[in-house]
Coordinates of C-alpha atoms (C1' of nucleotides) in Angstrom, one line a residue:
Chain A
M1 CA 65.7 79.6 97.7
R2 CA 64.2 80.9 100.9
V3 CA 60.6 80.0 101.4
V4 CA 57.8 82.6 101.7
Q5 CA 54.3 82.7 103.1
P6 CA 51.4 81.5 100.9
K7 CA 51.0 77.8 101.9
S8 CA 52.5 76.1 104.9
V9 CA 56.2 76.1 105.0
A10 CA 56.3 72.3 105.0
D11 CA 54.1 72.0 101.9
Q12 CA 56.4 74.4 100.0
V13 CA 59.5 72.5 101.0
E14 CA 57.8 69.2 99.9
E15 CA 56.8 70.7 96.6
I16 CA 60.4 71.9 95.9
L17 CA 61.9 68.6 96.8
R18 CA 59.4 66.6 94.7
G19 CA 60.2 68.9 91.8
K20 CA 63.9 68.4 92.2
I21 CA 63.4 64.6 92.2
R22 CA 61.1 64.8 89.2
D23 CA 63.3 67.0 87.1
G24 CA 66.5 65.2 87.9
T25 CA 68.2 67.8 90.0
Y26 CA 68.4 65.0 92.5
P27 CA 68.9 62.0 90.1
A28 CA 67.5 58.6 90.8
G29 CA 69.7 56.7 93.3
S30 CA 71.7 59.8 94.3
R31 CA 72.1 61.1 97.8
I32 CA 70.2 64.3 98.6
P33 CA 71.5 67.0 101.0
S34 CA 71.4 66.2 104.7
E35 CA 68.7 67.4 106.9
S36 CA 70.9 70.1 108.3
E37 CA 71.9 71.4 104.9
L38 CA 68.3 71.4 103.7
S39 CA 67.0 73.2 106.8
E40 CA 69.7 75.8 106.5
G41 CA 69.2 76.1 102.7
F42 CA 65.4 76.6 103.1
G43 CA 65.7 78.7 106.2
V44 CA 63.5 76.4 108.2
S45 CA 64.0 74.2 111.2
R46 CA 65.3 70.7 111.0
A47 CA 62.0 69.4 112.4
T48 CA 60.1 70.9 109.5
V49 CA 62.5 69.2 107.0
R50 CA 62.0 66.0 108.9
T51 CA 58.2 65.9 108.6
V52 CA 58.6 66.5 104.9
L53 CA 61.2 63.7 104.4
A54 CA 59.0 61.4 106.5
K55 CA 56.1 62.0 104.2
L56 CA 58.2 61.3 101.1
A57 CA 59.7 58.2 102.7
V58 CA 56.3 56.4 103.4
N59 CA 55.6 56.7 99.6
G60 CA 59.0 55.1 99.0
M61 CA 60.2 58.1 97.0
I62 CA 63.3 58.4 99.2
L63 CA 65.2 55.8 101.2
R64 CA 66.7 57.0 104.5
K65 CA 69.8 55.4 106.0
Q66 CA 70.8 56.3 109.5
G67 CA 74.5 57.3 109.7
D68 CA 74.7 57.6 106.0
G69 CA 72.1 59.8 104.2
T70 CA 68.9 60.1 102.2
Y71 CA 68.7 58.6 98.7
V72 CA 66.3 59.0 95.8
N73 CA 64.6 55.6 95.3
P74 CA 65.3 54.7 91.6
R75 CA 62.7 52.0 91.5
I76 CA 59.8 54.1 92.5
R77 CA 60.0 56.3 89.4
V78 CA 58.7 53.5 87.3
A79 CA 56.0 52.5 89.8
S80 CA 52.7 54.4 90.1
A81 CA 54.4 55.8 93.2
N82 CA 52.0 56.4 96.0
F83 CA 48.8 55.1 97.4
G84 CA 46.9 58.2 96.6
S85 CA 46.9 57.2 93.0
L86 CA 44.4 54.4 93.7
W87 CA 41.8 57.2 93.9
D88 CA 43.3 59.5 91.4
F89 CA 43.0 57.8 88.0
V90 CA 44.3 60.7 86.1
T91 CA 47.7 60.4 87.9
L92 CA 47.6 56.7 87.6
I93 CA 47.1 56.9 83.8
E94 CA 49.9 59.4 83.6
S95 CA 52.3 57.3 85.7
N96 CA 51.6 54.4 83.3
G97 CA 53.0 56.7 80.6
Y98 CA 49.7 57.6 78.8
K99 CA 47.9 60.8 78.2
P100 CA 44.8 60.9 80.3
A101 CA 41.3 62.1 79.3
I102 CA 37.9 61.9 80.9
D103 CA 34.6 61.5 79.0
A104 CA 31.4 62.2 80.9
L105 CA 29.0 59.7 79.5
S106 CA 26.0 60.7 81.7
I107 CA 25.2 63.0 84.5
E108 CA 21.7 62.7 85.9
L109 CA 19.5 62.6 88.9
R110 CA 17.8 59.4 90.0
A111 CA 16.4 57.7 93.1
A112 CA 18.7 55.8 95.4
S113 CA 18.4 52.0 95.6
E114 CA 18.1 50.3 99.0
K115 CA 21.7 49.4 99.0
E116 CA 22.9 52.9 98.0
A117 CA 20.7 54.5 100.6
G118 CA 22.1 52.3 103.3
A119 CA 25.7 53.0 102.4
L120 CA 25.1 56.7 102.1
A121 CA 22.9 56.9 105.3
I122 CA 20.0 58.5 103.5
E123 CA 16.4 57.3 102.8
P124 CA 15.7 55.0 99.9
Q125 CA 14.2 56.9 96.9
E126 CA 16.1 60.0 97.9
N127 CA 17.6 61.7 94.9
L128 CA 21.2 60.9 93.8
L129 CA 23.5 62.7 91.5
S130 CA 24.6 59.8 89.3
M131 CA 27.6 60.1 87.0
T132 CA 29.0 57.6 84.5
R133 CA 32.4 58.5 83.1
L134 CA 35.1 56.9 81.0
F135 CA 38.8 57.4 81.5
R136 CA 41.0 57.1 78.5
A137 CA 44.7 56.5 78.2
D138 CA 46.0 57.7 74.9
E139 CA 42.4 57.8 73.7
Q140 CA 41.9 54.1 74.5
P141 CA 39.2 53.5 77.2
V142 CA 40.6 51.9 80.3
I143 CA 38.3 52.7 83.3
L144 CA 34.6 52.9 83.5
A145 CA 33.7 54.9 86.6
K146 CA 30.2 55.2 88.1
N147 CA 29.8 57.6 91.0
V148 CA 26.8 58.6 93.1
I149 CA 26.4 61.6 95.5
P150 CA 23.3 62.5 97.5
A151 CA 21.6 65.3 95.6
S152 CA 21.0 67.1 98.9
F153 CA 24.7 67.9 98.9
L154 CA 24.5 69.8 95.6
C155 CA 24.7 73.5 95.8
V156 CA 24.7 74.3 92.1
P157 CA 22.3 73.3 89.3
L158 CA 22.9 70.0 87.5
G159 CA 23.9 71.8 84.3
D160 CA 26.8 73.5 85.9
I161 CA 28.7 70.4 86.7
D162 CA 31.9 69.8 84.9
G163 CA 32.1 66.0 84.3
H164 CA 35.8 66.2 83.6
L165 CA 36.8 66.8 87.2
P166 CA 38.0 64.2 89.6
I167 CA 35.5 63.2 92.2
R168 CA 37.4 65.0 94.9
D169 CA 37.1 68.3 93.1
I170 CA 33.4 67.7 92.2
L171 CA 32.6 67.2 95.9
Y172 CA 34.5 70.3 96.8
K173 CA 33.4 72.6 94.1
Y174 CA 29.7 71.7 93.8
C175 CA 29.0 70.3 97.3
R176 CA 31.4 72.1 99.6
Q177 CA 32.4 68.8 101.0
E178 CA 35.9 67.6 101.7
I179 CA 36.9 63.9 101.6
A180 CA 38.7 62.9 104.8
F181 CA 39.1 59.2 104.1
A182 CA 38.1 56.5 101.7
I183 CA 37.5 52.7 101.9
T184 CA 38.2 50.7 98.8
D185 CA 37.3 47.1 98.0
I186 CA 39.2 45.4 95.2
R187 CA 37.6 42.5 93.4
S188 CA 38.1 40.7 90.2
M189 CA 35.2 39.9 87.9
L190 CA 34.3 38.5 84.5
T191 CA 33.9 40.9 81.7
G192 CA 30.2 41.3 80.8
P193 CA 28.9 42.4 77.4
E194 CA 28.1 46.0 78.6
L195 CA 31.7 46.4 79.8
K196 CA 33.0 45.0 76.5
S197 CA 31.1 47.7 74.6
A198 CA 32.2 50.5 77.0
L199 CA 35.9 49.6 77.4
G200 CA 36.5 48.3 73.9
D201 CA 38.1 45.5 72.2
T202 CA 41.5 45.4 74.0
L203 CA 39.6 44.3 77.1
G204 CA 40.5 40.8 78.4
D205 CA 38.2 38.3 79.9
T206 CA 38.5 39.8 83.4
V207 CA 38.5 43.3 84.9
L208 CA 39.3 44.7 88.3
E209 CA 36.4 46.1 90.2
L210 CA 37.2 48.9 92.6
Q211 CA 34.4 49.7 95.0
L212 CA 34.9 53.0 96.8
A213 CA 33.2 54.8 99.6
F214 CA 34.2 58.4 100.5
Y215 CA 33.6 60.0 103.9
S216 CA 34.0 63.4 105.4
R217 CA 35.9 64.3 108.6
D218 CA 32.6 64.1 110.4
N219 CA 32.3 60.5 109.3
L220 CA 29.4 61.4 106.9
P221 CA 29.2 59.2 103.7
L222 CA 29.8 61.6 100.8
A223 CA 29.9 59.4 97.7
L224 CA 30.1 55.9 96.4
G225 CA 32.0 54.7 93.3
V226 CA 32.3 51.5 91.3
N227 CA 35.1 51.4 88.8
Y228 CA 35.8 48.8 86.2
F229 CA 39.5 48.8 85.4
N230 CA 41.0 47.3 82.3
D231 CA 44.1 45.8 83.9
A232 CA 45.2 44.4 80.6
T233 CA 46.2 47.9 79.5
L234 CA 46.8 49.7 82.8
R235 CA 48.9 48.5 85.7
L236 CA 47.4 49.0 89.1
C237 CA 50.7 49.3 91.0
L238 CA 51.2 50.3 94.6
A239 CA 54.3 51.1 96.5
Q240 CA 54.7 51.1 100.3
A241 CA 57.6 51.7 102.6
W242 CA 58.1 50.7 106.2
S243 CA 59.2 52.9 109.1
Chain B
M1 CA 50.8 55.0 132.8
R2 CA 54.2 56.6 132.4
V3 CA 56.3 55.2 129.7
V4 CA 59.7 53.4 130.3
Q5 CA 62.7 52.6 128.2
P6 CA 62.7 49.4 126.0
K7 CA 61.5 50.6 122.6
S8 CA 61.2 54.2 121.4
V9 CA 58.9 56.4 123.4
A10 CA 56.7 57.1 120.3
D11 CA 56.3 53.4 119.6
Q12 CA 55.2 52.7 123.1
V13 CA 52.7 55.5 123.0
E14 CA 51.4 54.2 119.7
E15 CA 51.0 50.7 121.1
I16 CA 49.1 51.9 124.1
L17 CA 46.7 54.1 122.1
R18 CA 46.1 51.3 119.5
G19 CA 45.3 49.0 122.5
K20 CA 42.9 51.4 124.0
I21 CA 41.1 51.8 120.7
R22 CA 41.1 48.0 120.1
D23 CA 39.8 47.1 123.6
G24 CA 37.1 49.8 123.7
T25 CA 38.7 52.0 126.3
Y26 CA 38.3 54.6 123.6
P27 CA 35.0 53.5 122.0
A28 CA 34.3 53.8 118.3
G29 CA 33.3 57.4 117.5
S30 CA 34.3 58.8 120.8
R31 CA 36.6 61.7 121.4
I32 CA 40.0 60.8 122.8
P33 CA 42.0 63.0 125.2
S34 CA 43.6 66.1 123.7
E35 CA 47.2 66.3 122.7
S36 CA 48.1 68.2 125.9
E37 CA 46.3 65.7 128.1
L38 CA 48.0 62.8 126.4
S39 CA 51.4 64.3 126.5
E40 CA 51.0 65.1 130.2
G41 CA 49.5 61.7 131.0
F42 CA 52.4 59.8 129.3
G43 CA 55.0 62.2 130.5
V44 CA 56.2 62.9 126.9
S45 CA 56.3 66.1 124.9
R46 CA 53.4 67.2 122.7
A47 CA 55.6 66.7 119.6
T48 CA 56.0 63.0 120.3
V49 CA 52.2 62.6 120.8
R50 CA 51.7 64.4 117.5
T51 CA 53.9 62.1 115.5
V52 CA 52.0 59.1 116.9
L53 CA 48.6 60.7 116.2
A54 CA 49.7 61.6 112.7
K55 CA 50.6 57.9 112.1
L56 CA 47.2 56.7 113.3
A57 CA 45.5 59.3 111.2
V58 CA 46.9 58.3 107.8
N59 CA 45.5 54.8 108.4
G60 CA 42.2 56.5 109.1
M61 CA 42.0 55.0 112.6
I62 CA 41.4 58.4 114.1
L63 CA 39.9 61.6 112.7
R64 CA 41.3 64.9 113.7
K65 CA 39.3 68.1 113.8
Q66 CA 41.0 71.4 114.3
G67 CA 39.4 73.4 117.1
D68 CA 37.4 70.4 118.2
G69 CA 39.3 67.2 119.0
T70 CA 40.4 63.7 117.9
Y71 CA 37.9 61.0 117.3
V72 CA 38.1 57.2 116.9
N73 CA 36.9 56.4 113.4
P74 CA 34.0 53.9 113.8
R75 CA 34.1 52.8 110.1
I76 CA 37.6 51.7 110.1
R77 CA 37.0 48.9 112.6
V78 CA 35.1 46.9 110.0
A79 CA 37.6 47.6 107.3
S80 CA 40.9 45.7 106.9
A81 CA 42.3 48.9 108.4
N82 CA 45.7 49.8 107.1
F83 CA 47.7 49.4 103.9
G84 CA 50.2 47.2 105.6
S85 CA 47.6 44.4 105.5
L86 CA 48.1 44.1 101.7
W87 CA 51.4 42.4 102.5
D88 CA 50.3 40.7 105.7
F89 CA 47.8 38.1 104.8
V90 CA 47.5 36.8 108.3
T91 CA 46.3 40.2 109.6
L92 CA 44.1 40.5 106.5
I93 CA 42.4 37.1 107.2
E94 CA 41.9 38.0 110.8
S95 CA 40.4 41.4 110.0
N96 CA 37.9 39.6 107.7
G97 CA 36.8 37.7 110.8
Y98 CA 38.4 34.4 110.2
K99 CA 41.0 32.3 112.0
P100 CA 44.2 32.3 109.9
A101 CA 46.5 29.3 109.2
I102 CA 49.4 28.8 106.9
D103 CA 50.3 25.5 105.1
A104 CA 53.7 25.1 103.7
L105 CA 53.1 23.1 100.5
S106 CA 56.7 23.0 99.3
I107 CA 60.0 24.6 100.3
E108 CA 62.8 23.8 97.8
L109 CA 65.8 25.0 95.9
R110 CA 65.7 25.5 92.2
A111 CA 67.3 27.5 89.4
A112 CA 66.1 31.0 88.6
S113 CA 64.3 31.6 85.4
E114 CA 65.4 34.5 83.1
K115 CA 62.6 36.7 84.3
E116 CA 63.2 36.0 88.0
A117 CA 66.9 36.5 87.6
G118 CA 66.3 39.9 86.0
A119 CA 63.9 41.0 88.7
L120 CA 66.2 39.8 91.5
A121 CA 69.4 41.2 89.9
I122 CA 71.1 37.8 89.9
E123 CA 72.4 35.5 87.2
P124 CA 70.0 33.1 85.5
Q125 CA 70.4 29.6 86.8
E126 CA 71.4 30.8 90.2
N127 CA 69.7 29.0 93.0
L128 CA 66.5 30.2 94.5
L129 CA 64.7 29.3 97.6
S130 CA 61.2 28.6 96.3
M131 CA 58.2 28.3 98.6
T132 CA 54.6 27.5 97.9
R133 CA 52.2 28.1 100.7
L134 CA 48.5 28.1 101.3
F135 CA 46.7 30.5 103.6
R136 CA 43.5 29.3 105.1
A137 CA 40.7 31.3 106.6
D138 CA 38.7 29.1 109.1
E139 CA 40.4 26.1 107.4
Q140 CA 39.1 27.1 103.9
P141 CA 42.0 27.8 101.5
V142 CA 41.9 31.4 100.3
I143 CA 45.4 32.5 99.1
L144 CA 47.9 30.5 97.2
A145 CA 51.3 32.2 97.7
K146 CA 54.5 31.6 95.8
N147 CA 57.7 33.3 97.0
V148 CA 61.2 33.1 95.8
I149 CA 64.4 34.4 97.5
P150 CA 67.9 34.1 96.1
A151 CA 69.5 31.2 97.9
S152 CA 72.7 33.2 98.4
F153 CA 70.9 35.2 101.1
L154 CA 70.2 32.1 103.1
C155 CA 72.3 31.7 106.3
V156 CA 70.6 28.5 107.6
P157 CA 70.1 25.1 106.1
L158 CA 67.0 24.5 104.1
G159 CA 65.6 22.2 106.7
D160 CA 65.6 24.8 109.4
I161 CA 63.1 27.0 107.7
D162 CA 59.7 27.4 109.3
G163 CA 57.2 27.7 106.4
H164 CA 54.5 29.1 108.7
L165 CA 56.2 32.5 109.1
P166 CA 55.3 35.6 107.1
I167 CA 57.8 36.5 104.3
R168 CA 59.0 39.4 106.3
D169 CA 60.0 37.2 109.2
I170 CA 61.6 34.6 106.9
L171 CA 63.8 37.2 105.3
Y172 CA 64.8 38.5 108.7
K173 CA 65.3 35.3 110.6
Y174 CA 67.0 33.2 107.9
C175 CA 68.6 35.8 105.7
R176 CA 69.3 38.7 108.0
Q177 CA 67.6 41.0 105.5
E178 CA 65.0 43.7 106.3
I179 CA 62.3 44.8 103.9
A180 CA 62.4 48.6 103.4
F181 CA 59.8 48.8 100.7
A182 CA 57.6 46.8 98.4
I183 CA 56.0 47.3 95.0
T184 CA 52.7 45.5 94.3
D185 CA 50.9 44.9 91.0
I186 CA 47.3 43.9 91.3
R187 CA 45.6 42.1 88.4
S188 CA 42.6 40.0 87.8
M189 CA 42.7 36.7 86.1
L190 CA 40.7 33.7 85.1
T191 CA 40.8 30.7 87.4
G192 CA 42.8 27.9 85.9
P193 CA 42.5 24.2 86.8
E194 CA 45.5 24.1 89.1
L195 CA 44.1 27.0 91.1
K196 CA 40.8 25.3 91.4
S197 CA 42.5 22.3 92.9
A198 CA 44.6 24.4 95.3
L199 CA 42.0 26.8 96.4
G200 CA 39.0 24.5 96.4
D201 CA 35.4 24.5 95.3
T202 CA 34.3 27.9 96.7
L203 CA 36.5 29.6 94.1
G204 CA 34.8 31.7 91.6
D205 CA 35.6 32.1 87.9
T206 CA 38.2 34.9 88.7
V207 CA 40.9 35.5 91.2
L208 CA 43.0 38.5 92.1
E209 CA 46.7 38.1 91.3
L210 CA 49.1 40.1 93.5
Q211 CA 52.6 40.3 92.2
L212 CA 55.0 41.6 94.8
A213 CA 58.6 42.6 94.8
F214 CA 60.5 43.3 98.1
Y215 CA 63.5 45.5 98.4
S216 CA 66.0 46.4 101.1
R217 CA 67.0 49.8 102.2
D218 CA 70.0 49.5 99.9
N219 CA 67.6 49.0 97.0
L220 CA 68.6 45.4 96.6
P221 CA 65.8 43.0 95.4
L222 CA 65.2 40.6 98.3
A223 CA 62.3 38.5 97.2
L224 CA 59.4 38.1 94.7
G225 CA 55.9 36.8 95.3
V226 CA 52.9 35.9 93.3
N227 CA 49.7 35.5 95.3
Y228 CA 46.4 34.2 94.0
F229 CA 43.6 35.6 96.1
N230 CA 40.1 34.1 96.4
D231 CA 38.2 37.3 96.5
A232 CA 34.9 35.5 96.6
T233 CA 35.7 34.6 100.2
L234 CA 38.1 37.3 101.4
R235 CA 37.6 41.0 101.0
L236 CA 40.7 42.9 99.8
C237 CA 39.8 46.2 101.5
L238 CA 42.0 49.2 101.9
A239 CA 41.5 52.4 103.8
Q240 CA 43.3 55.7 103.3
A241 CA 43.0 59.1 104.9
W242 CA 44.1 62.5 103.6
S243 CA 46.3 65.1 105.4
Chain C
dA1 C1' 86.3 61.0 114.9
dA2 C1' 83.0 63.2 112.1
dG3 C1' 78.7 63.4 110.0
dT4 C1' 74.3 61.3 109.3
dG5 C1' 69.6 60.3 110.5
dG6 C1' 66.5 59.0 114.9
dT7 C1' 64.5 60.7 118.9
dC8 C1' 62.8 64.0 122.0
dT9 C1' 62.0 68.3 124.5
dA10 C1' 59.9 72.9 125.8
dG11 C1' 58.0 76.4 124.2
dA12 C1' 55.8 79.7 120.8
dC13 C1' 52.1 81.3 117.8
dC14 C1' 48.2 80.6 114.7
dA15 C1' 43.5 79.0 112.8
dC16 C1' 39.5 77.0 113.9
dG17 C1' 35.3 75.4 116.4
dA18 C1' 32.2 75.5 120.3
dC19 C1' 30.3 78.0 123.8
Chain D
dT1 C1' 36.7 83.6 124.9
dC2 C1' 38.7 79.3 125.5
dG3 C1' 40.4 74.9 124.2
dT4 C1' 41.6 72.3 120.3
dG5 C1' 44.6 70.8 116.7
dG6 C1' 48.2 72.8 113.1
dT7 C1' 52.6 74.7 112.5
dC8 C1' 57.2 75.8 113.5
dT9 C1' 61.4 76.8 116.1
dA10 C1' 66.0 75.9 118.5
dG11 C1' 68.4 73.0 120.6
dA12 C1' 69.7 68.5 122.8
dC13 C1' 71.3 63.8 122.9
dC14 C1' 71.7 59.2 120.8
dA15 C1' 72.7 55.4 117.4
dC16 C1' 74.7 54.4 113.4
dT17 C1' 77.8 54.4 109.3
dT18 C1' 81.9 55.5 107.2
dA19 C1' 86.5 56.3 107.0

DNA sequence: AAGTGGTCTAGACCACGAC
DNA sequence: TCGTGGTCTAGACCACTTA
């Protein structure tokens, strides 16, 4: 069970613990080993174990009780779990119990609008990589996603881009840029005719609109996104824990 | 500047740093002192400083760059900042630049429906404390909030309840219960006539519906909430940072 | 009283960025 | 090369729960 080198020790411990919770080695609601037992078992210090447990606790995956122990949160297994999923639709679809798929409807270059240029801190009319993609849950379309990235970031030809990758991977693989933080606006809106045709007949009268902006560690705008979310089919479900 | 006893050392350091960012001692975009400087200045260990900085970083308030330094994130000041605000409408209204107010429309006891009983793990027909409240931004109604709490939790008479408190404080003051985690479902819905009358004429055709469930550290359901959110007036804006 | 998580310390070494 | 943040250790003491 002892941990070896490749990634950080803490990441490995986290991965192992997440796995044991996922596969039922630590069943829902059960008490997991104490910090001292884990640190001894993994051959790492208690401080390292603690940073990992703290990370799992803010997502609500575990519940910690002073003087008692640490328990697997049984309710979180049915929820979409952590906040990261807001920007990871594949995981979100999976946690809703569906098989995810991504269709790349269009990948093209076009000039930036005034508004896009302002948000991306570039000149209007500068070129953008513009992608329109459709996320499916068990084949049924559930999210229409439109993303734009300044074409100046691109370091591969347009044809090399794999439209099935999440935006985070596209920025990393084709632009060598890493997302440090994101700001999301959530709105509700009426379903228009073009959405009806894209998202299909199960669509209700309203959809959720998620407007995203991604930034690098240097505070540089990397990409924008507008996502239309069929909340009649897919639950947008967040969990948060305190202290 | 040295820190004294009352709360935990880490909490005090966090409060001081948040204050310096808020009041401009550390201006937006500027580099704040290094971990060693802070730890020496506060008279605490570097590990303590690091746990605080890690907490501020996940909310995107600061950006950390290895080999360089820690910077105040200038973009987060205009966003509603952290995830906590999803469940703290007063802070959310303030960060949108309005003056918040809460009207208690009704506070009463009633029997639980089948569905409520199931979600709260109580028997149907058991008594609930049911509150309907209206949040205003600069006097304009923006959120209609309905909350229910099992009456068995109450340890004060109904008349003693101050309807202007946030749900977290109501649970703590009147029920001696602390919220450990919450699960939120976000949906969009058409504006009905009763919402129109409650939320007023600026209301659009759609609203956001936030369904909340609050749980204790013992995984006991504490309260439910349904909130109708006028997203034409108020931005529901979340920020998240990675690693 | 024993065991748990909560807090904190003092120090070590590494990876990275700027100079 | 130097200073920064990133990682990790070994140990201490406290507060709390449980029995």
